[in-house]
Amino acid sequence: VDVITEFPNEVEYIFRPSCVSLRRCGGCCGDEGLRCVPVETSVVTMQLLKIKPNGEAPYVEMAFTQHKECECR
């Protein structure tokens, strides 16, 4: 998952890594009218390097939503 996509208000920063691995619902359902959506989620906290415009680069903890269970609805 792209970090900036998850945190669109943080576009002035560069994150390292710029992408993180998360379990997410997706794929096809048997009926075109249905979508694969999360029915259970959890919050995962990760440490990322947050590079600021002035060159500072502290490590920060960021919370991401991970999908635990998916269902076609």
Short mmCIF file of N, CA and C in Angstrom, two decimals:
data_model
loop_
_atom_site.label_atom_id
_atom_site.label_comp_id
_atom_site.label_asym_id
_atom_site.label_seq_id
_atom_site.Cartn_x
_atom_site.Cartn_y
_atom_site.Cartn_z
N VAL A 1 0.85 -1.17 0.00
CA VAL A 1 0.00 0.00 0.00
C VAL A 1 0.90 1.23 0.00
N ASP A 2 0.58 2.18 -0.85
CA ASP A 2 1.33 3.43 -0.92
C ASP A 2 1.01 4.29 0.30
N VAL A 3 2.03 4.75 1.00
CA VAL A 3 1.84 5.51 2.24
C VAL A 3 1.08 6.81 1.97
N ILE A 4 1.42 7.51 0.90
CA ILE A 4 0.75 8.78 0.58
C ILE A 4 -0.73 8.57 0.26
N THR A 5 -1.07 7.45 -0.34
CA THR A 5 -2.48 7.14 -0.61
C THR A 5 -3.25 6.99 0.70
N GLU A 6 -2.61 6.41 1.71
CA GLU A 6 -3.24 6.22 3.02
C GLU A 6 -3.29 7.52 3.83
N PHE A 7 -2.32 8.39 3.61
CA PHE A 7 -2.22 9.65 4.37
C PHE A 7 -2.10 10.82 3.39
N PRO A 8 -3.18 11.16 2.68
CA PRO A 8 -3.11 12.21 1.65
C PRO A 8 -2.79 13.60 2.18
N ASN A 9 -2.96 13.84 3.47
CA ASN A 9 -2.63 15.15 4.05
C ASN A 9 -1.15 15.30 4.37
N GLU A 10 -0.36 14.27 4.07
CA GLU A 10 1.08 14.28 4.38
C GLU A 10 1.93 14.38 3.11
N VAL A 11 1.38 14.95 2.04
CA VAL A 11 2.09 14.95 0.74
C VAL A 11 3.37 15.77 0.74
N GLU A 12 3.55 16.66 1.70
CA GLU A 12 4.78 17.48 1.72
C GLU A 12 5.98 16.70 2.24
N TYR A 13 5.75 15.49 2.74
CA TYR A 13 6.83 14.66 3.28
C TYR A 13 7.15 13.50 2.35
N ILE A 14 8.36 12.98 2.51
CA ILE A 14 8.77 11.75 1.81
C ILE A 14 8.88 10.68 2.89
N PHE A 15 8.30 9.53 2.64
CA PHE A 15 8.35 8.44 3.60
C PHE A 15 9.23 7.32 3.08
N ARG A 16 9.99 6.72 3.99
CA ARG A 16 10.80 5.54 3.67
C ARG A 16 10.49 4.47 4.68
N PRO A 17 10.01 3.32 4.29
CA PRO A 17 9.68 2.98 2.91
C PRO A 17 8.46 3.77 2.43
N SER A 18 8.32 3.90 1.12
CA SER A 18 7.19 4.63 0.55
C SER A 18 5.95 3.76 0.45
N CYS A 19 6.14 2.44 0.54
CA CYS A 19 5.03 1.48 0.50
C CYS A 19 5.19 0.48 1.64
N VAL A 20 4.07 0.00 2.15
CA VAL A 20 4.10 -1.02 3.21
C VAL A 20 3.19 -2.18 2.81
N SER A 21 3.50 -3.37 3.32
CA SER A 21 2.70 -4.56 3.03
C SER A 21 1.58 -4.69 4.05
N LEU A 22 0.36 -4.75 3.55
CA LEU A 22 -0.81 -4.94 4.39
C LEU A 22 -1.75 -5.92 3.72
N ARG A 23 -2.52 -6.66 4.51
CA ARG A 23 -3.56 -7.50 3.93
C ARG A 23 -4.76 -6.61 3.61
N ARG A 24 -5.21 -6.69 2.37
CA ARG A 24 -6.35 -5.90 1.92
C ARG A 24 -7.29 -6.77 1.09
N CYS A 25 -8.57 -6.50 1.21
CA CYS A 25 -9.57 -7.22 0.41
C CYS A 25 -9.47 -6.75 -1.04
N GLY A 26 -9.79 -7.64 -1.94
CA GLY A 26 -9.78 -7.31 -3.36
C GLY A 26 -10.13 -8.53 -4.17
N GLY A 27 -9.99 -8.41 -5.46
CA GLY A 27 -10.29 -9.55 -6.32
C GLY A 27 -11.73 -9.51 -6.80
N CYS A 28 -12.16 -10.63 -7.36
CA CYS A 28 -13.47 -10.72 -7.99
C CYS A 28 -14.44 -11.51 -7.14
N CYS A 29 -15.71 -11.14 -7.24
CA CYS A 29 -16.78 -11.90 -6.62
C CYS A 29 -17.54 -12.61 -7.75
N GLY A 30 -18.28 -13.65 -7.42
CA GLY A 30 -19.00 -14.42 -8.43
C GLY A 30 -20.08 -13.64 -9.16
N ASP A 31 -20.57 -12.58 -8.56
CA ASP A 31 -21.63 -11.74 -9.13
C ASP A 31 -21.04 -10.36 -9.40
N GLU A 32 -21.24 -9.84 -10.61
CA GLU A 32 -20.67 -8.52 -10.95
C GLU A 32 -21.23 -7.40 -10.10
N GLY A 33 -22.38 -7.62 -9.48
CA GLY A 33 -22.99 -6.60 -8.63
C GLY A 33 -22.40 -6.56 -7.23
N LEU A 34 -21.51 -7.49 -6.92
CA LEU A 34 -20.92 -7.56 -5.58
C LEU A 34 -19.47 -7.09 -5.60
N ARG A 35 -19.02 -6.61 -4.44
CA ARG A 35 -17.62 -6.21 -4.27
C ARG A 35 -17.04 -6.94 -3.08
N CYS A 36 -15.74 -7.19 -3.12
CA CYS A 36 -15.04 -7.81 -2.00
C CYS A 36 -14.69 -6.69 -1.01
N VAL A 37 -15.29 -6.75 0.18
CA VAL A 37 -15.13 -5.68 1.17
C VAL A 37 -14.70 -6.26 2.52
N PRO A 38 -14.03 -5.46 3.34
CA PRO A 38 -13.63 -5.95 4.67
C PRO A 38 -14.82 -6.02 5.61
N VAL A 39 -14.89 -7.10 6.38
CA VAL A 39 -15.91 -7.22 7.43
C VAL A 39 -15.25 -7.20 8.82
N GLU A 40 -13.94 -7.34 8.84
CA GLU A 40 -13.18 -7.22 10.09
C GLU A 40 -11.83 -6.60 9.77
N THR A 41 -11.45 -5.60 10.56
CA THR A 41 -10.16 -4.92 10.35
C THR A 41 -9.40 -4.84 11.67
N SER A 42 -8.13 -4.51 11.57
CA SER A 42 -7.30 -4.25 12.75
C SER A 42 -6.34 -3.12 12.40
N VAL A 43 -5.82 -2.47 13.42
CA VAL A 43 -4.86 -1.38 13.22
C VAL A 43 -3.46 -1.93 13.44
N VAL A 44 -2.58 -1.66 12.47
CA VAL A 44 -1.19 -2.08 12.54
C VAL A 44 -0.34 -0.82 12.61
N THR A 45 0.56 -0.74 13.58
CA THR A 45 1.45 0.41 13.71
C THR A 45 2.83 0.05 13.18
N MET A 46 3.38 0.93 12.35
CA MET A 46 4.70 0.71 11.75
C MET A 46 5.56 1.95 11.94
N GLN A 47 6.87 1.74 12.04
CA GLN A 47 7.82 2.86 12.11
C GLN A 47 8.31 3.17 10.71
N LEU A 48 8.20 4.44 10.32
CA LEU A 48 8.67 4.89 9.02
C LEU A 48 9.55 6.12 9.21
N LEU A 49 10.43 6.32 8.28
CA LEU A 49 11.25 7.52 8.26
C LEU A 49 10.45 8.61 7.56
N LYS A 50 10.24 9.75 8.23
CA LYS A 50 9.45 10.85 7.69
C LYS A 50 10.40 12.00 7.36
N ILE A 51 10.71 12.14 6.08
CA ILE A 51 11.67 13.16 5.65
C ILE A 51 10.94 14.47 5.41
N LYS A 52 11.32 15.47 6.18
CA LYS A 52 10.66 16.78 6.11
C LYS A 52 11.34 17.66 5.07
N PRO A 53 10.65 18.70 4.58
CA PRO A 53 11.24 19.60 3.58
C PRO A 53 12.55 20.25 4.03
N ASN A 54 12.73 20.45 5.35
CA ASN A 54 13.97 21.08 5.85
C ASN A 54 15.11 20.07 6.00
N GLY A 55 14.87 18.81 5.64
CA GLY A 55 15.91 17.79 5.70
C GLY A 55 15.88 16.92 6.94
N GLU A 56 15.13 17.34 7.97
CA GLU A 56 15.00 16.49 9.16
C GLU A 56 14.34 15.18 8.76
N ALA A 57 14.76 14.10 9.43
CA ALA A 57 14.21 12.79 9.07
C ALA A 57 14.01 11.91 10.31
N PRO A 58 13.03 12.26 11.14
CA PRO A 58 12.77 11.43 12.32
C PRO A 58 11.99 10.16 11.96
N TYR A 59 12.15 9.14 12.79
CA TYR A 59 11.29 7.97 12.67
C TYR A 59 9.98 8.29 13.37
N VAL A 60 8.87 7.93 12.73
CA VAL A 60 7.55 8.17 13.31
C VAL A 60 6.76 6.87 13.28
N GLU A 61 5.84 6.73 14.22
CA GLU A 61 4.94 5.58 14.20
C GLU A 61 3.67 5.99 13.48
N MET A 62 3.26 5.16 12.51
CA MET A 62 2.06 5.45 11.74
C MET A 62 1.12 4.25 11.82
N ALA A 63 -0.16 4.54 11.94
CA ALA A 63 -1.18 3.49 12.08
C ALA A 63 -1.86 3.24 10.74
N PHE A 64 -1.90 1.99 10.34
CA PHE A 64 -2.53 1.57 9.09
C PHE A 64 -3.65 0.58 9.40
N THR A 65 -4.69 0.59 8.58
CA THR A 65 -5.78 -0.36 8.72
C THR A 65 -5.50 -1.59 7.87
N GLN A 66 -5.54 -2.74 8.51
CA GLN A 66 -5.33 -4.01 7.81
C GLN A 66 -6.65 -4.78 7.81
N HIS A 67 -6.95 -5.42 6.69
CA HIS A 67 -8.19 -6.19 6.58
C HIS A 67 -7.93 -7.61 7.10
N LYS A 68 -8.76 -8.06 8.02
CA LYS A 68 -8.59 -9.40 8.60
C LYS A 68 -9.53 -10.42 7.96
N GLU A 69 -10.71 -9.96 7.56
CA GLU A 69 -11.68 -10.87 6.95
C GLU A 69 -12.45 -10.12 5.86
N CYS A 70 -12.67 -10.80 4.73
CA CYS A 70 -13.34 -10.19 3.58
C CYS A 70 -14.60 -10.97 3.22
N GLU A 71 -15.50 -10.27 2.53
CA GLU A 71 -16.75 -10.89 2.12
C GLU A 71 -17.27 -10.19 0.87
N CYS A 72 -17.94 -10.95 0.00
CA CYS A 72 -18.58 -10.35 -1.18
C CYS A 72 -19.94 -9.82 -0.76
N ARG A 73 -20.17 -8.53 -1.03
CA ARG A 73 -21.45 -7.89 -0.68
C ARG A 73 -21.94 -7.03 -1.83
#
